[in-house]
Coordinates of C-alpha atoms in Angstrom, one line a residue:
M1 CA -15.2 66.5 -11.6
V2 CA -12.5 68.3 -9.5
Q3 CA -13.9 71.5 -7.9
A4 CA -12.3 74.9 -8.0
S5 CA -10.8 74.2 -4.6
G6 CA -8.7 71.4 -6.1
Y7 CA -10.4 68.4 -4.5
I8 CA -13.6 66.4 -4.3
E9 CA -15.4 64.8 -1.5
L10 CA -14.8 61.0 -0.8
L11 CA -18.5 60.4 -1.4
E12 CA -18.3 62.0 -4.7
L13 CA -15.3 59.8 -5.7
Q14 CA -17.1 56.7 -4.6
Q15 CA -20.2 57.7 -6.4
T16 CA -18.0 58.3 -9.6
L17 CA -16.4 54.9 -9.2
R18 CA -19.8 53.2 -8.7
S19 CA -21.2 54.8 -11.8
C20 CA -18.2 53.6 -13.9
L21 CA -18.4 50.1 -12.6
E22 CA -22.1 49.8 -13.1
K23 CA -21.8 51.1 -16.7
G24 CA -18.8 48.9 -17.3
C25 CA -20.2 45.7 -15.9
P26 CA -24.0 46.1 -16.2
D27 CA -24.7 42.3 -16.5
R28 CA -23.6 39.2 -14.5
I29 CA -20.4 37.7 -15.6
W30 CA -18.5 34.4 -15.0
V31 CA -15.3 34.8 -13.0
R32 CA -12.5 32.3 -12.3
A33 CA -10.8 32.6 -9.0
E34 CA -9.4 30.8 -5.9
I35 CA -11.2 30.8 -2.7
A36 CA -8.6 32.3 -0.2
S37 CA -11.0 32.3 2.7
I38 CA -14.7 31.6 3.4
R39 CA -16.9 32.4 6.4
A40 CA -20.6 31.4 6.7
K41 CA -22.3 33.6 9.3
A42 CA -25.1 32.7 11.6
N43 CA -27.4 35.1 9.7
G44 CA -27.2 32.9 6.7
H45 CA -24.9 35.0 4.5
C46 CA -21.5 33.7 3.3
Y47 CA -18.6 35.9 2.9
L48 CA -15.5 35.0 0.7
E49 CA -12.1 36.4 -0.2
L50 CA -11.2 35.6 -3.7
S51 CA -7.7 35.7 -5.2
Q52 CA -5.6 35.0 -8.2
S53 CA -1.9 34.0 -8.1
D54 CA 0.9 33.4 -10.6
G55 CA 4.5 32.5 -10.1
S56 CA 5.3 35.7 -8.2
G57 CA 2.4 35.4 -5.8
V58 CA -1.0 36.9 -5.4
V59 CA -1.8 39.3 -8.2
A60 CA -5.5 40.1 -7.4
K61 CA -8.0 40.0 -4.6
A62 CA -11.6 40.7 -4.2
R63 CA -14.4 40.3 -1.7
A64 CA -17.5 38.3 -2.5
V65 CA -20.7 37.4 -0.8
I66 CA -23.5 34.8 -1.3
W67 CA -26.6 36.1 0.2
R68 CA -28.6 33.8 2.4
N69 CA -31.5 33.4 -0.1
R70 CA -28.9 31.8 -2.4
Y71 CA -26.2 30.3 -0.1
A72 CA -28.1 27.3 1.2
M73 CA -29.1 26.1 -2.2
L74 CA -25.7 26.7 -3.8
A75 CA -23.8 25.1 -1.0
A76 CA -25.9 22.0 -1.2
Y77 CA -25.6 21.8 -5.0
F78 CA -21.8 22.1 -4.9
A79 CA -21.4 19.5 -2.1
E80 CA -23.6 17.0 -3.8
A81 CA -21.8 17.5 -7.2
T82 CA -18.3 17.3 -5.9
G83 CA -18.6 15.4 -2.7
S84 CA -17.0 18.3 -0.7
P85 CA -18.3 21.6 0.8
L86 CA -17.0 24.9 -0.5
G87 CA -13.7 25.5 1.1
A88 CA -10.5 27.5 1.0
G89 CA -7.9 26.6 -1.7
M90 CA -10.6 25.6 -4.2
T91 CA -10.5 27.0 -7.7
V92 CA -14.1 27.9 -8.6
L93 CA -16.0 29.4 -11.5
L94 CA -18.6 31.9 -10.2
M95 CA -21.4 33.9 -11.8
V96 CA -21.2 37.3 -10.1
Q97 CA -22.8 40.7 -10.2
V98 CA -20.4 43.5 -9.7
S99 CA -21.5 45.7 -6.8
Y100 CA -20.0 48.9 -5.5
S101 CA -20.9 50.5 -2.2
E102 CA -19.8 54.0 -1.2
V103 CA -19.3 52.5 2.3
Y104 CA -18.0 48.9 1.7
G105 CA -16.3 49.3 -1.7
L106 CA -16.2 46.6 -4.3
T107 CA -18.1 43.3 -3.7
L108 CA -18.8 40.5 -6.0
V109 CA -22.4 39.1 -5.4
V110 CA -22.4 35.4 -6.2
E111 CA -25.4 34.1 -8.1
E112 CA -24.3 30.8 -9.5
I113 CA -21.3 28.2 -9.0
D114 CA -20.2 25.8 -11.8
A115 CA -19.2 22.7 -9.7
Q116 CA -18.1 20.7 -12.8
F117 CA -15.6 23.4 -13.5
T118 CA -13.9 22.8 -10.1
L119 CA -13.9 19.0 -10.8
G120 CA -12.4 19.8 -14.1
E121 CA -9.6 21.8 -12.6
A122 CA -8.7 19.0 -10.3
E123 CA -8.6 16.7 -13.3
L124 CA -6.4 19.1 -15.2
A125 CA -4.0 19.4 -12.2
K126 CA -3.8 15.6 -12.1
R127 CA -2.9 15.3 -15.8
R128 CA -0.2 18.0 -15.4
T129 CA 1.3 16.0 -12.5
I130 CA 1.4 12.7 -14.6
S131 CA 3.0 14.6 -17.5
R132 CA 5.7 16.0 -15.3
L133 CA 6.4 12.6 -13.6
E134 CA 6.6 10.9 -17.0
A135 CA 9.0 13.5 -18.2
D136 CA 11.2 13.0 -15.1
G137 CA 11.2 9.2 -15.5
M138 CA 9.5 8.7 -12.2
M139 CA 6.2 7.0 -13.0
N140 CA 7.5 3.4 -12.9
L141 CA 10.4 3.7 -10.6
Q142 CA 8.8 1.9 -7.7
K143 CA 7.8 -1.1 -9.9
T144 CA 11.5 -1.9 -10.2
L145 CA 11.9 -2.6 -6.5
E146 CA 12.0 -6.1 -5.1
P147 CA 9.5 -6.5 -2.3
S148 CA 10.2 -8.7 0.8
P149 CA 8.6 -12.2 0.5
L150 CA 7.9 -12.0 4.3
P151 CA 7.1 -8.5 5.2
Y152 CA 7.3 -7.9 8.9
R153 CA 8.4 -4.3 9.7
L154 CA 5.8 -1.9 8.3
A155 CA 5.9 2.0 8.4
V156 CA 2.5 3.5 8.2
I157 CA 1.8 7.1 7.0
S158 CA -1.6 8.2 8.3
A159 CA -3.4 10.5 10.7
G160 CA -3.2 8.9 14.1
D161 CA -6.9 9.2 14.8
A162 CA -8.1 8.1 11.3
A163 CA -10.7 5.4 11.3
G164 CA -8.9 3.8 8.3
Y165 CA -5.7 3.4 10.3
G166 CA -7.5 1.8 13.2
D167 CA -9.3 -0.6 10.9
F168 CA -5.9 -1.6 9.3
V169 CA -4.2 -2.3 12.5
R170 CA -7.0 -4.2 13.9
H171 CA -7.5 -6.3 10.9
L172 CA -3.8 -7.0 10.7
Q173 CA -3.4 -8.0 14.4
E174 CA -6.4 -10.1 14.5
N175 CA -5.5 -12.3 11.5
E176 CA -6.7 -16.0 11.6
Y177 CA -3.1 -17.3 11.4
G178 CA -1.7 -15.6 14.4
F179 CA 1.0 -13.8 12.3
A180 CA 2.8 -11.0 14.2
Y181 CA 3.9 -7.7 12.6
E182 CA 5.8 -4.7 13.8
V183 CA 3.8 -1.5 12.8
D184 CA 5.3 2.0 13.3
L185 CA 3.1 5.1 12.7
F186 CA 4.4 8.2 11.1
E187 CA 1.7 10.8 11.5
A188 CA 0.9 13.1 8.6
L189 CA -1.9 15.4 7.3
M190 CA -4.0 13.4 4.9
Q191 CA -6.0 16.2 3.3
G192 CA -5.8 19.9 2.6
D193 CA -3.0 22.2 1.3
G194 CA -0.5 20.9 3.9
A195 CA -0.9 17.2 3.2
P196 CA 1.5 16.8 0.3
E197 CA 4.4 18.3 2.2
S198 CA 3.5 16.5 5.4
V199 CA 3.5 13.1 3.6
A200 CA 6.7 13.9 1.9
D201 CA 8.2 14.7 5.3
A202 CA 7.0 11.4 6.8
L203 CA 8.6 9.5 3.9
D204 CA 11.9 11.3 4.6
R205 CA 11.6 10.4 8.4
I206 CA 11.0 6.7 7.5
Q207 CA 14.1 6.6 5.2
T208 CA 16.3 8.3 7.9
S209 CA 15.0 6.4 10.9
G210 CA 17.7 3.7 10.8
T211 CA 15.1 0.9 10.8
G212 CA 15.1 -1.5 7.8
Y213 CA 11.4 -1.4 7.0
D214 CA 10.0 -3.9 4.5
A215 CA 7.3 -1.6 3.3
V216 CA 5.7 1.8 3.5
L217 CA 2.0 2.1 3.7
I218 CA 0.0 5.2 3.0
I219 CA -3.5 5.0 4.6
R220 CA -6.3 7.5 4.1
G221 CA -9.6 5.7 4.4
G222 CA -11.8 7.5 1.9
G223 CA -13.2 10.9 1.2
S224 CA -14.6 13.2 -1.5
V225 CA -12.9 13.8 -4.9
L226 CA -11.7 17.1 -3.7
D227 CA -10.6 15.9 -0.4
L228 CA -8.4 13.4 -2.2
A229 CA -7.1 15.8 -4.7
C230 CA -3.9 16.3 -2.6
F231 CA -2.8 12.7 -3.7
D232 CA -2.5 14.1 -7.2
D233 CA 0.2 16.7 -6.0
Y234 CA 3.5 16.5 -7.9
G235 CA 5.7 16.9 -4.8
M236 CA 4.0 14.2 -2.9
C237 CA 4.0 11.7 -5.9
F238 CA 7.6 12.5 -6.6
A239 CA 8.5 11.6 -3.0
I240 CA 6.7 8.3 -3.3
A241 CA 8.3 7.4 -6.6
G242 CA 11.7 8.1 -5.3
C243 CA 11.4 6.1 -2.1
P244 CA 13.9 3.1 -2.0
I245 CA 11.3 1.0 0.0
P246 CA 8.1 -0.3 -1.7
V247 CA 5.2 1.9 -1.1
Y248 CA 1.6 0.7 -0.8
T249 CA -1.4 2.9 -0.9
A250 CA -4.9 2.4 0.5
I251 CA -6.5 5.8 0.0
G252 CA -10.0 4.4 0.3
H253 CA -11.7 5.5 -2.9
D254 CA -14.0 3.4 -5.1
R255 CA -14.5 5.3 -8.5
D256 CA -11.1 6.5 -9.4
F257 CA -7.5 6.2 -8.4
H258 CA -4.8 8.9 -8.0
V259 CA -1.4 9.7 -9.1
A260 CA -0.1 8.5 -5.8
D261 CA -1.6 5.0 -6.6
M262 CA 0.0 5.1 -10.0
V263 CA 3.5 5.8 -8.8
A264 CA 3.4 3.5 -5.7
Y265 CA 4.6 -0.2 -5.9
A266 CA 1.0 -1.3 -5.4
Y267 CA -2.3 0.1 -4.3
V268 CA -5.6 -1.3 -3.0
K269 CA -8.9 0.5 -2.3
T270 CA -9.3 0.1 1.4
P271 CA -7.0 -0.1 4.6
T272 CA -8.6 -3.5 5.4
A273 CA -7.7 -4.8 1.9
L274 CA -4.2 -3.6 2.5
A275 CA -4.0 -5.7 5.8
D276 CA -5.3 -8.7 3.8
L277 CA -2.5 -8.2 1.2
F278 CA 0.2 -8.6 3.8
V279 CA -1.5 -11.4 5.7
D280 CA -1.9 -13.3 2.4
A281 CA 1.7 -12.7 1.6
S282 CA 2.8 -14.2 5.0
A283 CA 0.4 -17.1 4.5
A284 CA 1.8 -17.8 1.1
E285 CA 5.4 -17.8 2.4
D286 CA 4.3 -20.1 5.3
E287 CA 2.7 -22.5 2.8
R288 CA 5.8 -22.4 0.6
I289 CA 8.0 -23.3 3.7
G290 CA 5.6 -26.0 4.8
A291 CA 5.6 -27.5 1.3
Y292 CA 9.4 -27.5 1.3
G293 CA 9.5 -29.2 4.6
T294 CA 7.1 -31.8 3.3
R295 CA 9.2 -32.4 0.2
L296 CA 12.3 -33.0 2.5
R297 CA 10.4 -35.5 4.6
M298 CA 9.3 -37.3 1.5
A299 CA 12.8 -37.4 0.1
F300 CA 14.2 -38.7 3.4
A301 CA 11.5 -41.3 3.6
S302 CA 12.2 -42.5 0.1
K303 CA 15.9 -42.7 0.8
I304 CA 15.3 -44.6 3.9
S305 CA 12.9 -47.0 2.2
S306 CA 15.5 -47.7 -0.5
M307 CA 18.2 -48.4 2.1
E308 CA 15.9 -50.7 4.0
S309 CA 15.2 -52.7 0.8
A310 CA 19.0 -53.0 0.1
L311 CA 19.4 -54.2 3.7
A312 CA 16.7 -56.8 3.4
V313 CA 18.3 -58.2 0.2
L314 CA 21.7 -58.4 2.0
Q315 CA 20.2 -60.0 5.0
S316 CA 18.5 -62.6 2.7
R317 CA 21.9 -63.4 1.1
I318 CA 23.5 -63.8 4.5
H319 CA 20.8 -66.0 5.7
S320 CA 21.1 -68.2 2.5
A321 CA 24.8 -68.6 3.0
D322 CA 24.5 -69.6 6.7
P323 CA 25.9 -73.3 7.1
R324 CA 23.1 -74.0 9.5
V325 CA 20.7 -73.6 6.7
L326 CA 22.6 -76.1 4.6
L327 CA 22.8 -78.6 7.4
S328 CA 19.0 -78.3 8.0
R329 CA 18.5 -79.5 4.4
G330 CA 20.2 -82.8 5.1
Y331 CA 23.8 -82.0 4.3
S332 CA 26.6 -82.6 6.8
L333 CA 30.0 -80.8 7.4
V334 CA 33.2 -82.6 8.2
T335 CA 36.1 -80.9 10.1
D336 CA 39.4 -82.1 11.4
R337 CA 40.3 -82.1 15.1
K338 CA 41.3 -78.4 14.8
G339 CA 38.0 -77.4 13.2
V340 CA 39.2 -77.0 9.7
V341 CA 36.6 -78.0 7.1
L342 CA 37.5 -81.0 5.1
K343 CA 36.4 -80.7 1.5
S344 CA 38.0 -84.0 0.4
G345 CA 39.0 -87.4 2.0
R346 CA 42.5 -87.2 0.6
G347 CA 45.1 -86.7 3.3
L348 CA 43.2 -88.6 5.9
G349 CA 44.8 -91.6 7.4
S350 CA 43.6 -94.5 9.6
G351 CA 43.1 -93.4 13.1
D352 CA 42.6 -89.7 12.3
R353 CA 39.8 -88.2 14.3
V354 CA 37.2 -86.0 12.6
R355 CA 34.1 -84.2 13.6
I356 CA 30.9 -84.6 11.6
M357 CA 28.2 -81.8 11.9
F358 CA 24.6 -82.6 11.2
G359 CA 21.5 -80.3 11.3
D360 CA 20.5 -81.8 14.7
G361 CA 23.8 -82.3 16.3
T362 CA 27.6 -83.2 16.1
V363 CA 29.4 -86.6 16.5
E364 CA 33.1 -87.5 16.8
A365 CA 34.4 -90.2 14.5
V366 CA 37.7 -92.1 13.7
V367 CA 38.9 -92.9 10.2
E368 CA 39.5 -96.7 9.6

């Protein structure tokens, strides 16, 4: 209550506020909020800043704390259930006790965390992205592209120090056939709030590089459900779907696949499986070319064999028509003095000279 002097002491105001809050929120309540920041202290306590946003920006903020007697247990439970530690940017459902201190002001003391709610929020965001892409006609756009039968120039989007990227390059270069590939890395963030914009920027750099890449590869190499939630982002998936080059994803998950996988031309689970995909494509093309060469050789061999058979028949006919063959069978050939073959005795007169050819020699004769 305002005193006669026209003011009250700060302490009295704080005590009044505390009393109002304690009466208005006597029990623990569930609160939905986003973690704006989180700091675990050496003393075991964990301090958070919670926020809520709408289209215009942040509309509410509050401080929260998880005391050390609860933090270790809650953090372990959340990490086991979601595969990720509590982190900034997550939407969480917290059971809190409203606390007000005359010195520190309003604080929400966290008693419980619903990890399944956080997973559910990620799934809802994924479904919203799919609905938007379907409405925009983008879900199957990549599937209409014609991939190169012999992919050689590959643009890879990944973190440069990622183990998955290293596994991919090593597996690709050490292929058993000795196939060579040109691989260019376009580095990007692969998790967190900045990942969608970073991947979309890498896609833009690939398309404006002036190099005619045969394929774009997005390589992550695994992670928790929440770590990989960025691959359900609408902006990233829209950029993948609209890329004029076939996009292949190898995000590295076993249980589920993300919207980025859905809109890409093709996806596999691991980076090494992606390397196998391109090696197998090269091997298939190499086999096809080899089979074509074999068919050509067989066609030429068949043609040559046919020509050789025809030549043999011709040679046989020529041999059969050779006069020497006839003479060897007991026949003789008579020619006049000029060598013209005489097929009849008419026209010959006494004293004409002729030549008689036998199989074993020739004699000169005179007609009587």
